[in-house]
Short mmCIF file of C-alpha atoms in Angstrom, two decimals:
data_model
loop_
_atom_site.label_atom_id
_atom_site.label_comp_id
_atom_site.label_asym_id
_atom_site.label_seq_id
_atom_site.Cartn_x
_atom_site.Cartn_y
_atom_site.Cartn_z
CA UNK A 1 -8.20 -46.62 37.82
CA UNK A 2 -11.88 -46.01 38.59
CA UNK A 3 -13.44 -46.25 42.01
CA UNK A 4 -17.12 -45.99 42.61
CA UNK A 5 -18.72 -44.99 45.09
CA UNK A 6 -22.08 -44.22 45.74
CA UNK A 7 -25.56 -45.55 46.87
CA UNK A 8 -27.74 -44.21 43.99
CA UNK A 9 -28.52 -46.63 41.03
CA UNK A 10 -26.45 -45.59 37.51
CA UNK A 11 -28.07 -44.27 34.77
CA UNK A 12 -29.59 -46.47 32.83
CA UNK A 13 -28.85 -45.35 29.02
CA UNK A 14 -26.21 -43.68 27.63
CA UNK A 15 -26.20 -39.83 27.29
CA UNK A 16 -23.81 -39.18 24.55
CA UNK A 17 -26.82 -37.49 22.57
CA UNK A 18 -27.05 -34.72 25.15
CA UNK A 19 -25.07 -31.40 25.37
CA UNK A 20 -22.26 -31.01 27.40
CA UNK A 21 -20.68 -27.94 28.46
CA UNK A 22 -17.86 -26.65 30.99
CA UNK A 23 -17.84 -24.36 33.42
CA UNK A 24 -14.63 -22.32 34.62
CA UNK A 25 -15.00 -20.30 37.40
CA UNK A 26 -12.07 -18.03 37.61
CA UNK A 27 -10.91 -15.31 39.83
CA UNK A 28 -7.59 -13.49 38.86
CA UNK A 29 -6.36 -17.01 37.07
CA UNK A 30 -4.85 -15.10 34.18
CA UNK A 31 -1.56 -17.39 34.01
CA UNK A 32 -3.55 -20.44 33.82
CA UNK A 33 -6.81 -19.71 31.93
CA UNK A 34 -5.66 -20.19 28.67
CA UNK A 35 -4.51 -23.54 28.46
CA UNK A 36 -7.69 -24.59 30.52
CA UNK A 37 -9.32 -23.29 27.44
CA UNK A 38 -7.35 -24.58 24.72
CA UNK A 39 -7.57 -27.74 26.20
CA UNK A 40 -11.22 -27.79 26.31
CA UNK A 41 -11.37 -26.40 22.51
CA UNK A 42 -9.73 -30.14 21.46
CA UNK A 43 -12.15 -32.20 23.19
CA UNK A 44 -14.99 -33.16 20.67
CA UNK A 45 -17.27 -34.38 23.68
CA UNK A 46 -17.10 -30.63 24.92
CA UNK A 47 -20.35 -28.39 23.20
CA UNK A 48 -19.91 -25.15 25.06
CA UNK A 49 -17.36 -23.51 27.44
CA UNK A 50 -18.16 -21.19 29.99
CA UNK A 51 -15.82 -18.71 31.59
CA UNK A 52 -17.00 -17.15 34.74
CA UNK A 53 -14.92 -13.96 35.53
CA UNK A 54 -15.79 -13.71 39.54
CA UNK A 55 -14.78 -10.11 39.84
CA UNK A 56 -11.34 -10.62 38.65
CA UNK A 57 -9.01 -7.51 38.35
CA UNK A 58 -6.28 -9.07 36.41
CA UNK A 59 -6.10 -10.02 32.89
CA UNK A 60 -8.15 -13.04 32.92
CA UNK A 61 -11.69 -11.57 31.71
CA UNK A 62 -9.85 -10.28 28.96
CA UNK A 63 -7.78 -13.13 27.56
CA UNK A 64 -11.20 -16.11 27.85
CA UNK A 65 -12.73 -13.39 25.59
CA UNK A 66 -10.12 -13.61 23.23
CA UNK A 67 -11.25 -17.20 22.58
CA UNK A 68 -13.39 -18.14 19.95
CA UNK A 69 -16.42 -19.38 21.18
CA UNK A 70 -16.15 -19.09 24.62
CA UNK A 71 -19.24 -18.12 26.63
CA UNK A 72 -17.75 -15.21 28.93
CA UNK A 73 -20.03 -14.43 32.15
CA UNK A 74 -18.52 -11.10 33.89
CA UNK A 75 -19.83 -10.91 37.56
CA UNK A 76 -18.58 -7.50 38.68
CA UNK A 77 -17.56 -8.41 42.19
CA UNK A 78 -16.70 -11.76 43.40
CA UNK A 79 -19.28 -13.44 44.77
CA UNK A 80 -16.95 -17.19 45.29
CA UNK A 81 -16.85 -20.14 43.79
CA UNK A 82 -20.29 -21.34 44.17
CA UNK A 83 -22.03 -18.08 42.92
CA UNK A 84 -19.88 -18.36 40.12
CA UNK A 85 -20.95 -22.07 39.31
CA UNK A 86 -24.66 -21.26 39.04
CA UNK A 87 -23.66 -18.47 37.16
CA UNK A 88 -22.04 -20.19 35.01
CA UNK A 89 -24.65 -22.88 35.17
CA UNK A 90 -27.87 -20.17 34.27
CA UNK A 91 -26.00 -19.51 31.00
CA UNK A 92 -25.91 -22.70 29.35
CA UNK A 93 -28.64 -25.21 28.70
CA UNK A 94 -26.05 -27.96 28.67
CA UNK A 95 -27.54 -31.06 29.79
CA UNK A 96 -24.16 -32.13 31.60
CA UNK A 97 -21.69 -30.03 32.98
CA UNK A 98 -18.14 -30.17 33.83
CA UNK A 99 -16.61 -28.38 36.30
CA UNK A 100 -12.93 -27.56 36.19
CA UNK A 101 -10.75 -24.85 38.62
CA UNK A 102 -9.29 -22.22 36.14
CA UNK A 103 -5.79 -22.43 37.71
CA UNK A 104 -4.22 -26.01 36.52
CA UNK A 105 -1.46 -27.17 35.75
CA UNK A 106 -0.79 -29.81 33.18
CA UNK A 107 -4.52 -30.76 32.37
CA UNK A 108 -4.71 -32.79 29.19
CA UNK A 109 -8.14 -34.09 26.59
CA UNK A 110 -7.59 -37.43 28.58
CA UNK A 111 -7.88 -36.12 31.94
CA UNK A 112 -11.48 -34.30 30.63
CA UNK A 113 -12.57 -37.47 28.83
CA UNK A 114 -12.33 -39.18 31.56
CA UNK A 115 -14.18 -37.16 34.18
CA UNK A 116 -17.02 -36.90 31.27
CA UNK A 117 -17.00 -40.68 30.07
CA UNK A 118 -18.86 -42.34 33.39
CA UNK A 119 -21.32 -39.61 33.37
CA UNK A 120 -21.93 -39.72 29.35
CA UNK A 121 -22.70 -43.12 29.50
CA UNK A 122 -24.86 -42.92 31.81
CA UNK A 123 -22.37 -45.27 34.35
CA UNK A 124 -22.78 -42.42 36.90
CA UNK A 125 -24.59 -39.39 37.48
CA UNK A 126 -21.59 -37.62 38.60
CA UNK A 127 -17.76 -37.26 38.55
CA UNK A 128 -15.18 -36.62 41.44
CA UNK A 129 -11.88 -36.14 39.75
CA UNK A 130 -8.68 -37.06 41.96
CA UNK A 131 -5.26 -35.78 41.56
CA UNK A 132 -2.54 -38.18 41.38
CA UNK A 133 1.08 -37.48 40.68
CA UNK A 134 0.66 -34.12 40.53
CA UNK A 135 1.81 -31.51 43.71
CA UNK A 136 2.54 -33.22 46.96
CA UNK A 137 0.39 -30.66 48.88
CA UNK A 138 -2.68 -31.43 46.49
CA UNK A 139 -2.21 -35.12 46.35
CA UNK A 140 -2.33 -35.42 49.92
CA UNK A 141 -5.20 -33.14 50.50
CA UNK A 142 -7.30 -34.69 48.33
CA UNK A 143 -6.08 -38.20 49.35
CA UNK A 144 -7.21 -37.22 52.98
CA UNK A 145 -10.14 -35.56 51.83
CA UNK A 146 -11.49 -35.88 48.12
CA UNK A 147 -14.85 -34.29 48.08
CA UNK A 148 -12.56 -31.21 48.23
CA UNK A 149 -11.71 -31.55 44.15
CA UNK A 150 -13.17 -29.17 42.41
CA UNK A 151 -12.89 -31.49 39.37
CA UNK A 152 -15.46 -32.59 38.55
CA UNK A 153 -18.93 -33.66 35.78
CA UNK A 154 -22.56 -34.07 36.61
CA UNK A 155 -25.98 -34.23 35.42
CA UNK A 156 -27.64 -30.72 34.93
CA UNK A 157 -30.61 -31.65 37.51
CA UNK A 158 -28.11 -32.62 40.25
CA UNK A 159 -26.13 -29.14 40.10
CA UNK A 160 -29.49 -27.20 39.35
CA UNK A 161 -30.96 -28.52 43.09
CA UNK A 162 -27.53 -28.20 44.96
CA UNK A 163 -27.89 -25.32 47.04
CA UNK A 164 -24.18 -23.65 46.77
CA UNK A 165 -25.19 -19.94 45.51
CA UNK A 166 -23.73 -18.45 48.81
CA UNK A 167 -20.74 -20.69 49.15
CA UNK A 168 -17.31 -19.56 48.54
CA UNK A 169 -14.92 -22.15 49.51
CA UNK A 170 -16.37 -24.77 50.59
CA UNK A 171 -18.51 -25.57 47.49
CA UNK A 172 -17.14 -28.55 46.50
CA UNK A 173 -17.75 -30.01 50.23
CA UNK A 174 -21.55 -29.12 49.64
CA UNK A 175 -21.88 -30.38 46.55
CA UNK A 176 -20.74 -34.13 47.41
CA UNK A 177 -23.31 -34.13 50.61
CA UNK A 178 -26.08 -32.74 48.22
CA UNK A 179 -24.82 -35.69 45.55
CA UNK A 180 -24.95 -38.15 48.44
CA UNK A 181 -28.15 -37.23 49.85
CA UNK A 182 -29.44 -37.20 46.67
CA UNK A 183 -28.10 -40.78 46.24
CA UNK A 184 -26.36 -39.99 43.64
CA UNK A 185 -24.28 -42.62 41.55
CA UNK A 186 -20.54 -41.30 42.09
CA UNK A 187 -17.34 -42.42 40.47
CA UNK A 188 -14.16 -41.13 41.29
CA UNK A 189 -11.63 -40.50 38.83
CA UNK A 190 -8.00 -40.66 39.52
CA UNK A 191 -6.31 -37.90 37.12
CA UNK A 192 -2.54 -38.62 36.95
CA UNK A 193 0.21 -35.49 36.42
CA UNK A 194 -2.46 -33.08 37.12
CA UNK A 195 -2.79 -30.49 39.74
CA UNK A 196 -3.25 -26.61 40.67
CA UNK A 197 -1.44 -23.53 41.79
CA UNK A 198 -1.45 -23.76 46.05
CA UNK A 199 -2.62 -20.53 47.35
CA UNK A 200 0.41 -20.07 48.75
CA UNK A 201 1.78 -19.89 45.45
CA UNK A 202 -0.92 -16.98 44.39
CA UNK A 203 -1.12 -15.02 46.87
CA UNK A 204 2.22 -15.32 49.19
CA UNK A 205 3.17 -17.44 52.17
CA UNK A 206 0.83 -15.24 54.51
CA UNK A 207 -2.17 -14.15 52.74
CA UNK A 208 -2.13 -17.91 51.03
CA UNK A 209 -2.07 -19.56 54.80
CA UNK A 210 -4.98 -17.10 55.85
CA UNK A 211 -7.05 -17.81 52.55
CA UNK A 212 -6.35 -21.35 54.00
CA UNK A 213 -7.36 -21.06 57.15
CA UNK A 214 -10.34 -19.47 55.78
CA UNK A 215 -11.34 -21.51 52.97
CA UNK A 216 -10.90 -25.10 56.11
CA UNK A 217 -13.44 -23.48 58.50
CA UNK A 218 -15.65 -22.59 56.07
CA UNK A 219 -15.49 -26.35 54.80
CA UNK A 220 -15.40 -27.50 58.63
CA UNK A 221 -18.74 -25.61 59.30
CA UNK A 222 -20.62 -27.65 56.02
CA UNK A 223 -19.17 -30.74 57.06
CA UNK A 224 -21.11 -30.22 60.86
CA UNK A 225 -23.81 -28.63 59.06
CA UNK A 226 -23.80 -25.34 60.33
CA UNK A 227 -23.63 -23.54 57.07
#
């Protein structure tokens, strides 16, 4: 179940010569980061994984370096989710890059492959990855609003030019506007029995509704362009 979307021309030829690696930004994720991991260890498309700790002060530097293989950034203080991308971005020479949220639940190979398969083939230039099935509270928010998954796989040059250094939470927001103005070719890819922890669920009822709060306004101010 495959939607496009988009205004740019595909890719022309297919890609599956080039190297792909993922990127997991991750702050405190230590209950989830694992399986993230071993999931990405079975996918043959998968060259490199990249772990970027953002300043985490639980466990979760210390079990991605546990791994074999992994490529573990360590950013001493958290900088947010989009420092943490290009981070994660400046130590790989991967030629496409997938970007997946270190805290979900019930990811599977399929669920990669298919954010990656569009993109390898050169279909697309880029990935939006849509939860399905999953939580209500996800489902619906990314229903309503989809450029808010953080799911996602795109060509190097596209993520190298998307100015998101400086944005914490509403990274995924600027990324689809760069993709679009860009004129990107975008596919969305519904990903069934998949979602994430709800912040509420991290951090408490009331420091989860404030991160919330936050994380909306700062997504309200990209979408009127007042970043």
């Amino acid at each position: 179940n495959h939607e496009e979307h988009g205004v740019g021309a595909p890719g022309s030829a297919p890609l599956r010569n080039m190297k792909t690696a993922a990127i997991i930004p991750a702050y405190n994720e230590e209950a989830t980061v694992r399986h993230v991991i071993h999931v990405l260890q079975r996918v043959e498309e998968i060259n490199e994984i990249v772990v970027v700790n953002d300043g985490s002060i639980d466990r979760t530097a210390e079990i991605a370096s546990e791994e074999y293989g992994i490529v573990l950034v360590n950013l001493k203080e958290n900088v947010g989710k989009g420092g943490a991308v290009k981070a994660g971005l400046n130590a790989t020479q991967a030629d496409i890059l997938i970007l997946l949220d270190a805290d979900l639940v019930g990811l599977q190979v399929e669920h990669v492959r298919a954010l990656l398969e569009p993109v390898l083939t050169g279909r697309a230039d880029a990935t939006i990855g849509i939860f399905r099935e999953g939580h209500v509270a996800t489902d619906v928010a990314q229903f309503i609003a989809p450029s808010l998954s953080g799911q996602r796989a795109v060509r190097r040059e596209l993520l190298e030019t998307a100015d998101i250094e400086k944005t914490r939470y509403g990274v995924e927001v600027a990324l689809t506007r760069h993709l679009e103005e860009k004129k990107a070719h975008i596919e969305r890819v519904e990903l069934h029995k998949l979602t994430h922890h709800t912040k509420e669920q991290k951090l408490g009822i009331l420091r989860g509704l404030k991160a919330r709060v936050v994380m909306y306004y700062e997504v309200a101010r990209i979408l009127l362009g007042r970043e």
